[in-house]
Coordinates of C-alpha atoms in Angstrom, one line a residue:
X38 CA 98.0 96.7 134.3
X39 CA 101.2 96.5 132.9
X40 CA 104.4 93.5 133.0
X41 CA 107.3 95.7 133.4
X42 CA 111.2 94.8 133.2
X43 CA 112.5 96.9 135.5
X44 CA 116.6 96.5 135.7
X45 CA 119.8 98.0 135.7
X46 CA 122.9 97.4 133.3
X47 CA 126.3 98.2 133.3
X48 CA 127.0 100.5 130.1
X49 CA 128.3 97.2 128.0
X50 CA 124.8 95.3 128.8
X51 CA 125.1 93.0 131.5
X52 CA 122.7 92.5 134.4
X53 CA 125.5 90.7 137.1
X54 CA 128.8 89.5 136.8
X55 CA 130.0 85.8 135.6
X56 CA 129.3 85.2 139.3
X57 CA 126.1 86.4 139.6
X58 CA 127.1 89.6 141.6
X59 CA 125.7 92.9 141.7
X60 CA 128.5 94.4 144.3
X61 CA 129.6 96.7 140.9
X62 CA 125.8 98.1 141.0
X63 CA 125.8 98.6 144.6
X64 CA 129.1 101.2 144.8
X65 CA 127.0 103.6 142.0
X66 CA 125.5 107.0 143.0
X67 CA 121.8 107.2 142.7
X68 CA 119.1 109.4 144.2
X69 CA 116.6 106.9 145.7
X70 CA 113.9 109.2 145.7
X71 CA 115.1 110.8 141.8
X72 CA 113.8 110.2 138.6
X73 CA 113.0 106.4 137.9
X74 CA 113.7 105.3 140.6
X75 CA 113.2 102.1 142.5
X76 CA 111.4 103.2 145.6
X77 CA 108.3 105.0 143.3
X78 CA 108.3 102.2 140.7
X79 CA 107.8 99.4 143.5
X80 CA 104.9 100.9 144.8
X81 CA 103.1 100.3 141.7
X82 CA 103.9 97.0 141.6
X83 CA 101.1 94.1 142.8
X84 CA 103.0 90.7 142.0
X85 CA 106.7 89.8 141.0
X86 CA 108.7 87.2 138.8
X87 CA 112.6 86.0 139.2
X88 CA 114.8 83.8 138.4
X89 CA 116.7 81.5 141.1
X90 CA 119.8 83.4 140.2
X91 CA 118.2 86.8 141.4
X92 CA 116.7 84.9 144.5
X93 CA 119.1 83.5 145.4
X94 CA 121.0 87.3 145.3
X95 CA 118.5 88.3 147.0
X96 CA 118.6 86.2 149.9
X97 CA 122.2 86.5 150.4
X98 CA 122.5 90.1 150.1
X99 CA 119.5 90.3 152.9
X100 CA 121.0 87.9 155.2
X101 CA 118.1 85.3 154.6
X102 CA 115.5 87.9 154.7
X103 CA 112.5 88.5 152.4
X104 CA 111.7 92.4 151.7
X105 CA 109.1 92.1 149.4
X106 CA 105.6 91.5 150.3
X107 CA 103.9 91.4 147.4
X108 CA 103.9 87.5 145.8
X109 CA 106.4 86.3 144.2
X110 CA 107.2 83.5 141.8
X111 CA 110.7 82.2 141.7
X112 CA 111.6 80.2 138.2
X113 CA 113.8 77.1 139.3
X114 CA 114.6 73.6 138.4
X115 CA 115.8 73.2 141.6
X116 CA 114.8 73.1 145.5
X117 CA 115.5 76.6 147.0
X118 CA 115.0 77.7 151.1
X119 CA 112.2 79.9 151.5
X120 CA 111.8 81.9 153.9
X121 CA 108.8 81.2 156.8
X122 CA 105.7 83.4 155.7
X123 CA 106.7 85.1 152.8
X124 CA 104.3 84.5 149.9
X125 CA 106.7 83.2 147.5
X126 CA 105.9 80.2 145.2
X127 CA 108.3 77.9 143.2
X128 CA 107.2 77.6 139.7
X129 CA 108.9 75.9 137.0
X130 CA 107.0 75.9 133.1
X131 CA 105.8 77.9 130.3
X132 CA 105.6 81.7 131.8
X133 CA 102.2 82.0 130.2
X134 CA 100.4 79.9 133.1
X135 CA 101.9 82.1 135.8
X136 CA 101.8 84.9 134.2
X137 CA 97.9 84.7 134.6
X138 CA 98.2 83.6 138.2
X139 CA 100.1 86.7 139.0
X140 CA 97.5 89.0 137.6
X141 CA 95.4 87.7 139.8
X142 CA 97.1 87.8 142.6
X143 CA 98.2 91.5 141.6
X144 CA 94.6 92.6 141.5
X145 CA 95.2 95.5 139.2
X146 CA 98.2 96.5 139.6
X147 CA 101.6 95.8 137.6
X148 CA 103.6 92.7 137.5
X149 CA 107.3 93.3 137.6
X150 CA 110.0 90.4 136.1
X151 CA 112.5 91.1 138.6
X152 CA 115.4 89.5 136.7
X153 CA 117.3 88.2 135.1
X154 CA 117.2 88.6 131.7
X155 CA 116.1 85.5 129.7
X156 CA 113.1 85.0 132.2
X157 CA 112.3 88.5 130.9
X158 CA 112.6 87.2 127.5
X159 CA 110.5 84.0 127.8
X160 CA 107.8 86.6 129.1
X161 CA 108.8 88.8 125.6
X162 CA 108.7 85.8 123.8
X163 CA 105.0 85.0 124.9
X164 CA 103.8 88.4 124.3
X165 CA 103.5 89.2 127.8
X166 CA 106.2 91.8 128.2
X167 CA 104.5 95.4 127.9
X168 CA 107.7 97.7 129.1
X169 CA 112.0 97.5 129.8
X170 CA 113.1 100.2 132.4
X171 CA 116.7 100.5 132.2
X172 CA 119.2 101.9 134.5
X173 CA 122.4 102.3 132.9
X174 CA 125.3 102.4 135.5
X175 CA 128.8 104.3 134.6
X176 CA 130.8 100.8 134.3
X177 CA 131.6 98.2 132.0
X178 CA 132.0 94.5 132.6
X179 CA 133.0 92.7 130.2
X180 CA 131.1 89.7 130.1
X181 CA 128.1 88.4 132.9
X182 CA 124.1 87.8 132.7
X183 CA 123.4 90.3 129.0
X184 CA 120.6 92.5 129.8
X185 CA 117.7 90.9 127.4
X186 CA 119.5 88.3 125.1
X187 CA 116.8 88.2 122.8
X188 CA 115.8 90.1 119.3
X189 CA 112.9 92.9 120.4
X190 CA 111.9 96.3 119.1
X191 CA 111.3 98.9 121.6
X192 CA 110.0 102.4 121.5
X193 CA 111.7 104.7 124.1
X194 CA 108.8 106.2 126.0
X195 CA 110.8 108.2 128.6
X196 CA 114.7 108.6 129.6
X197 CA 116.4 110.9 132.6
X198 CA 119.2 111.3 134.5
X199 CA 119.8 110.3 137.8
X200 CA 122.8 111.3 139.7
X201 CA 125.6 108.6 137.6
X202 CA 122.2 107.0 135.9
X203 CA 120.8 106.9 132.3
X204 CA 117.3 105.8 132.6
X205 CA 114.8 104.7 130.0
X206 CA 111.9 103.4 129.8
X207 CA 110.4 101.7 127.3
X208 CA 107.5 100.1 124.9
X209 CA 107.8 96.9 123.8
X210 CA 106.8 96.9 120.2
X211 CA 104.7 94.1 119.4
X212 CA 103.7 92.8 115.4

């Protein structure tokens, strides 16, 4: 079992725009079923984490629907919608508490910080963060949500190509 940031960035390291849109990720070319994917990746995964920011994409960009199934724990100080039957829970606190509850709920499987990229940190900064998948799109942004604003040292484990992807994966080097 492993906790696993799985994201993509544009090339100068940004997660979403100012305005918390993906639309520049969207309009990329990517083989679905190619190397690092999403589709393979979320089959491994048993539980999720994300920020109110990325729920709140989420839920736009579906229309008000919920895709996952697996549980999910949104991070937010404030009230959100959720949607009738899906297993999402609110949580607000010290990631280390839920952390736990999501291993349990993932019952062997990996646990995936969705986004965005301080919640990914606060799970770094426990010493809960085991890998960073990164998808690096062919555009620049300027400014937005940075990738993983905080100080880590990584080991690159694996990288390839996918159609107008970068992809790496990697270690999270801890001590």
């Amino acid at each position: 079992m492993a906790t696993h940031f799985y994201t993509a960035s544009s090339l100068d390291g940004f997660i979403a725009t100012d305005q918390h849109s993906l639309d520049w990720l969207l309009k990329q070319d990517i083989d679905h079923d190619g190397p690092m994917a999403y589709a393979a990746f979320e089959k491994t995964i048993g539980a999720l984490a994300m920020g109110a920011s990325t729920y709140e994409w989420v839920m736009r960009h579906e229309d008000g629907r919920w895709g996952y199934t697996q549980p999910t724990w949104v991070f937010t100080h404030r009230a959100l919608e959720v949607p009738e039957g899906a297993a999402i829970r609110i949580a607000q606190g010290d990631v280390a508490e839920v952390h736990g509850e999501m291993v349990d709920a993932a019952d062997g499987e990996d646990l995936w910080i969705v986004g965005g990229g301080d919640l990914a940190g606060q799970f770094a900064d426990a010493g809960l963060l085991d890998e960073v998948w990164v998808q690096y799109a062919p555009v620049t942004l300027g400014s937005g949500a940075p990738l993983l604003p905080r100080s880590l040292d990584l080991e690159l484990i694996d990288v390839a190509r996918n159609r107008d992807f970068m992809c790496g994966r990697y270690r999270v080097v801890r001590g």
